[in-house]
Each structure stands twice: as C-alpha cells, then as structure tokens.
Coordinates of C-alpha atoms in Angstrom, one line a residue:
L1123 CA 78.4 44.2 43.9
V1124 CA 74.9 45.9 46.3
D1125 CA 74.9 46.2 49.5
P1126 CA 73.5 42.9 50.5
D1127 CA 70.9 42.6 53.2
E1128 CA 71.9 38.9 54.4
I1129 CA 74.9 37.1 53.8
W1130 CA 75.0 33.4 54.9
W1131 CA 78.1 31.4 54.4
S1132 CA 78.9 27.4 53.7
K1133 CA 80.8 25.3 56.0
N1134 CA 84.2 26.1 54.0
R1135 CA 83.1 29.7 52.9
K1136 CA 83.7 29.0 49.6
I1137 CA 79.6 29.6 48.8
A1138 CA 77.7 32.3 50.0
A1139 CA 73.8 32.7 50.0
V1140 CA 73.3 36.7 49.7
L1141 CA 69.7 38.1 49.8
Y1142 CA 69.3 41.2 48.5
K1143 CA 65.8 42.6 47.9
D1144 CA 63.4 39.7 46.8
K1145 CA 66.5 37.5 45.4
I1146 CA 69.1 35.3 46.7
S1147 CA 72.6 35.0 44.2
I1148 CA 75.0 31.9 45.2
L1149 CA 78.8 33.4 45.4
N1150 CA 81.1 31.0 44.4
T1151 CA 84.7 31.2 45.7
R1152 CA 86.2 28.6 43.9
T1153 CA 84.9 29.8 40.4
N1154 CA 84.7 33.2 41.3
T1155 CA 81.2 33.4 40.0
F1156 CA 77.9 35.3 40.9
E1157 CA 74.7 34.4 39.9
E1158 CA 71.7 35.2 40.6
K1159 CA 69.5 31.7 41.0
Y1160 CA 67.0 31.9 43.0
T1161 CA 63.8 34.7 43.0
A1162 CA 62.5 34.3 46.8
P1163 CA 59.1 33.5 47.1
W1164 CA 58.7 35.1 49.9
K1165 CA 59.4 38.9 51.7
K1166 CA 62.2 39.3 52.9
E1167 CA 61.2 40.0 56.7
K1168 CA 59.3 36.4 56.7
V1169 CA 62.9 34.8 56.2
K1170 CA 64.3 33.6 59.9
V1171 CA 67.5 31.8 58.6
V1172 CA 69.8 30.0 55.4
A1173 CA 71.7 27.3 54.9
V1174 CA 73.6 26.2 52.1
A1175 CA 75.5 23.7 51.5
E1176 CA 78.8 23.2 49.4
T1177 CA 77.1 21.1 47.1
G1178 CA 74.9 24.1 46.8
E1179 CA 71.6 23.4 47.7
L1180 CA 70.0 26.5 49.8
V1181 CA 68.0 25.9 53.1
Y1182 CA 65.7 29.0 54.4
A1183 CA 63.1 29.0 56.8
I1184 CA 59.8 31.0 56.7
N1185 CA 58.1 30.2 60.5
E1186 CA 57.4 26.7 60.7
T1187 CA 58.6 25.9 57.4
V1188 CA 61.8 24.7 56.2
V1189 CA 62.1 24.6 52.3
V1190 CA 64.9 23.0 50.2
L1191 CA 66.2 23.5 47.2
N1192 CA 68.5 21.4 44.8
A1193 CA 71.6 23.5 43.2
D1194 CA 69.7 25.0 40.2
G1195 CA 67.0 26.2 42.7
K1196 CA 63.8 23.8 41.9
K1197 CA 62.4 22.3 45.5
L1198 CA 63.8 19.3 46.7
W1199 CA 60.8 19.2 49.4
D1200 CA 59.2 21.2 52.1
K1201 CA 58.2 20.5 56.2
S1202 CA 56.3 22.6 58.2
L1203 CA 57.3 21.7 61.6
Q1204 CA 54.3 23.1 63.8
K1205 CA 57.1 25.3 65.9
N1206 CA 59.1 28.4 64.8
I1207 CA 62.0 27.9 63.0
C1208 CA 65.1 29.4 64.7
G1209 CA 68.4 27.5 63.5
L1210 CA 69.4 25.4 60.1
D1211 CA 72.9 23.7 59.9
I1212 CA 73.7 21.1 57.3
S1213 CA 76.9 19.1 58.1
L1214 CA 80.2 18.9 56.8
D1215 CA 79.4 15.7 54.5
N1216 CA 76.1 17.8 53.1
K1217 CA 74.5 15.3 54.4
M1218 CA 72.0 16.2 57.0
L1219 CA 70.1 18.9 58.2
A1220 CA 69.4 20.3 61.6
I1221 CA 67.0 22.2 62.3
G1222 CA 66.6 24.5 65.9
N1223 CA 63.3 25.6 66.7
Y1224 CA 60.8 26.5 69.3
G1225 CA 59.9 23.4 70.7
S1226 CA 61.1 20.7 72.9
T1227 CA 62.4 18.5 69.9
L1228 CA 65.8 18.5 67.8
P1229 CA 65.1 16.8 64.3
V1230 CA 67.7 15.6 61.9
F1231 CA 66.9 15.9 58.3
N1232 CA 68.3 13.7 55.2
L1233 CA 69.1 16.7 52.7
Q1234 CA 68.1 15.1 49.2
N1235 CA 65.1 14.0 50.4
G1236 CA 63.9 14.5 53.2
K1237 CA 63.4 11.8 55.4
Q1238 CA 63.9 12.3 59.2
I1239 CA 66.7 10.6 60.4
V1240 CA 66.3 12.1 64.1
N1241 CA 64.3 13.9 66.6
T1242 CA 65.4 13.8 69.6
A1243 CA 62.8 15.0 72.8
M1244 CA 64.6 18.0 74.1
Q1245 CA 64.2 18.3 78.9
E1246 CA 65.0 22.2 77.9
A1247 CA 62.5 24.2 76.3
E1248 CA 63.9 24.2 73.1
A1249 CA 67.5 24.1 70.6
Q1250 CA 67.5 27.5 69.5
T1251 CA 71.0 27.4 67.3
V1252 CA 71.9 24.0 66.3
C1253 CA 75.2 23.2 64.6
F1254 CA 77.1 20.0 63.5
M1255 CA 80.3 18.9 64.6
P1256 CA 82.7 17.7 62.4
D1257 CA 82.3 14.3 62.1
G1258 CA 78.5 14.7 61.8
K1259 CA 78.1 12.5 65.1
Q1260 CA 77.0 15.1 67.3
I1261 CA 75.5 18.4 67.7
V1262 CA 76.2 21.4 69.8
Y1263 CA 73.1 23.6 70.3
T1264 CA 71.6 26.5 72.6
G1265 CA 69.3 27.7 74.0
F1266 CA 67.0 29.9 75.8
Y1267 CA 68.0 27.9 79.3
G1268 CA 71.2 29.7 79.2
G1269 CA 74.1 26.6 78.0
I1270 CA 75.5 25.1 75.4
S1271 CA 74.8 21.3 74.9
M1272 CA 75.9 18.7 72.9
M1273 CA 73.8 15.7 71.6
N1274 CA 75.3 12.7 70.3
L1275 CA 73.2 11.6 66.9
A1276 CA 73.6 7.8 67.4
D1277 CA 72.4 7.6 71.0
G1278 CA 70.4 10.9 71.6
K1279 CA 72.4 11.6 74.9
K1280 CA 73.0 14.9 75.7
E1281 CA 75.7 16.4 77.7
L1282 CA 76.0 20.4 79.2
L1283 CA 78.5 22.1 78.3
I1284 CA 78.6 25.1 79.5
A1285 CA 76.1 26.4 81.7
N1286 CA 75.3 30.3 82.2
E1287 CA 72.2 30.5 84.1
E1288 CA 72.4 34.8 83.8
N1289 CA 72.1 34.6 79.5
N1290 CA 71.2 32.7 77.4
V1291 CA 73.7 32.0 74.5
S1292 CA 71.5 32.9 71.1
A1293 CA 74.4 32.0 68.7
M1294 CA 77.8 29.9 68.3

C-alpha cells in the first residue's frame, strides 16, 4: 500500500475509503481486500469531505455538490446545496446522510434515493461538523458559533451541549 493522501473510515472501522492521486480504493478489513473502485472525477484539491457506508456506498463533496455512489461505483444521486459543504455523516444503519454546510440549514437525506428527510433551520450560522448518534434519532453538530449542539430529527428541537465562545469546535 502506498502512502495515501486521505483515509476515511466507516462507523465500525470495517471499511475505509483511501484517496491516492486520482483514485479512491476501498479497504475491507472483514475480507482483507483492497479494491480500486473509483477513478475520481475530480482533482484532489477540490474534494472537501468523504464518507463511506458499511454497505459500500461512497459519498463525497466538492464545494456545493454532494455525490453518492453505490458499492459498484455507479452514481446513485447528486445534489447541489447552493452552499459549501464541510461535513458528511452516514447513520449507523446506513440509511441517512447528514450534510454539514456553511448555510443556515442542516439537511438530512435518504442515502439510497436522495430524498430529503429533514431540512432544519439553524439559529447558528452553520453546522460545520455533523455526527449521527448511534440510534439515528439525533445529530450532534458543531460550528463557528463555538459550541457543540444536538438536534432531535423527529421534531427539530436543538439543545446546546457545550458552550465555547472563545474558540470554535471544528471536529468531533
């Protein structure tokens, strides 16, 4: 294996997406296989974030556009959000995709068909980093507002978990 440019792990760390030059390969630790699955339709500098599902779907974002590929590398769907994307997370059941962005909403999509499930307005400027809770019913997110918050997907209610006005929390 060469020295990769980036590695993104699935939730249970059984599958990794490995970016090297213009290819994304999938490392499957269950079967000990390493497959060059995707020839990247981008230049490395433009890829903002990547997420990989246990079921093999690969999600990547370039600026304002999110693209979802199936396990065979065929495009399932893509969407332009009209705002720069800065975070992706796939739910533990591999059914939902949350998208952190520099806008004022927190959209959640069905991973397979791209149908929007939730698009909650944010009082904060953005949800920069997003992370599903294990049950898939809440999303924890951070942003430049300086704290960590949690949103309930069923009713859109938000709760500030950690306030940090001195520095922003940019990763979880």
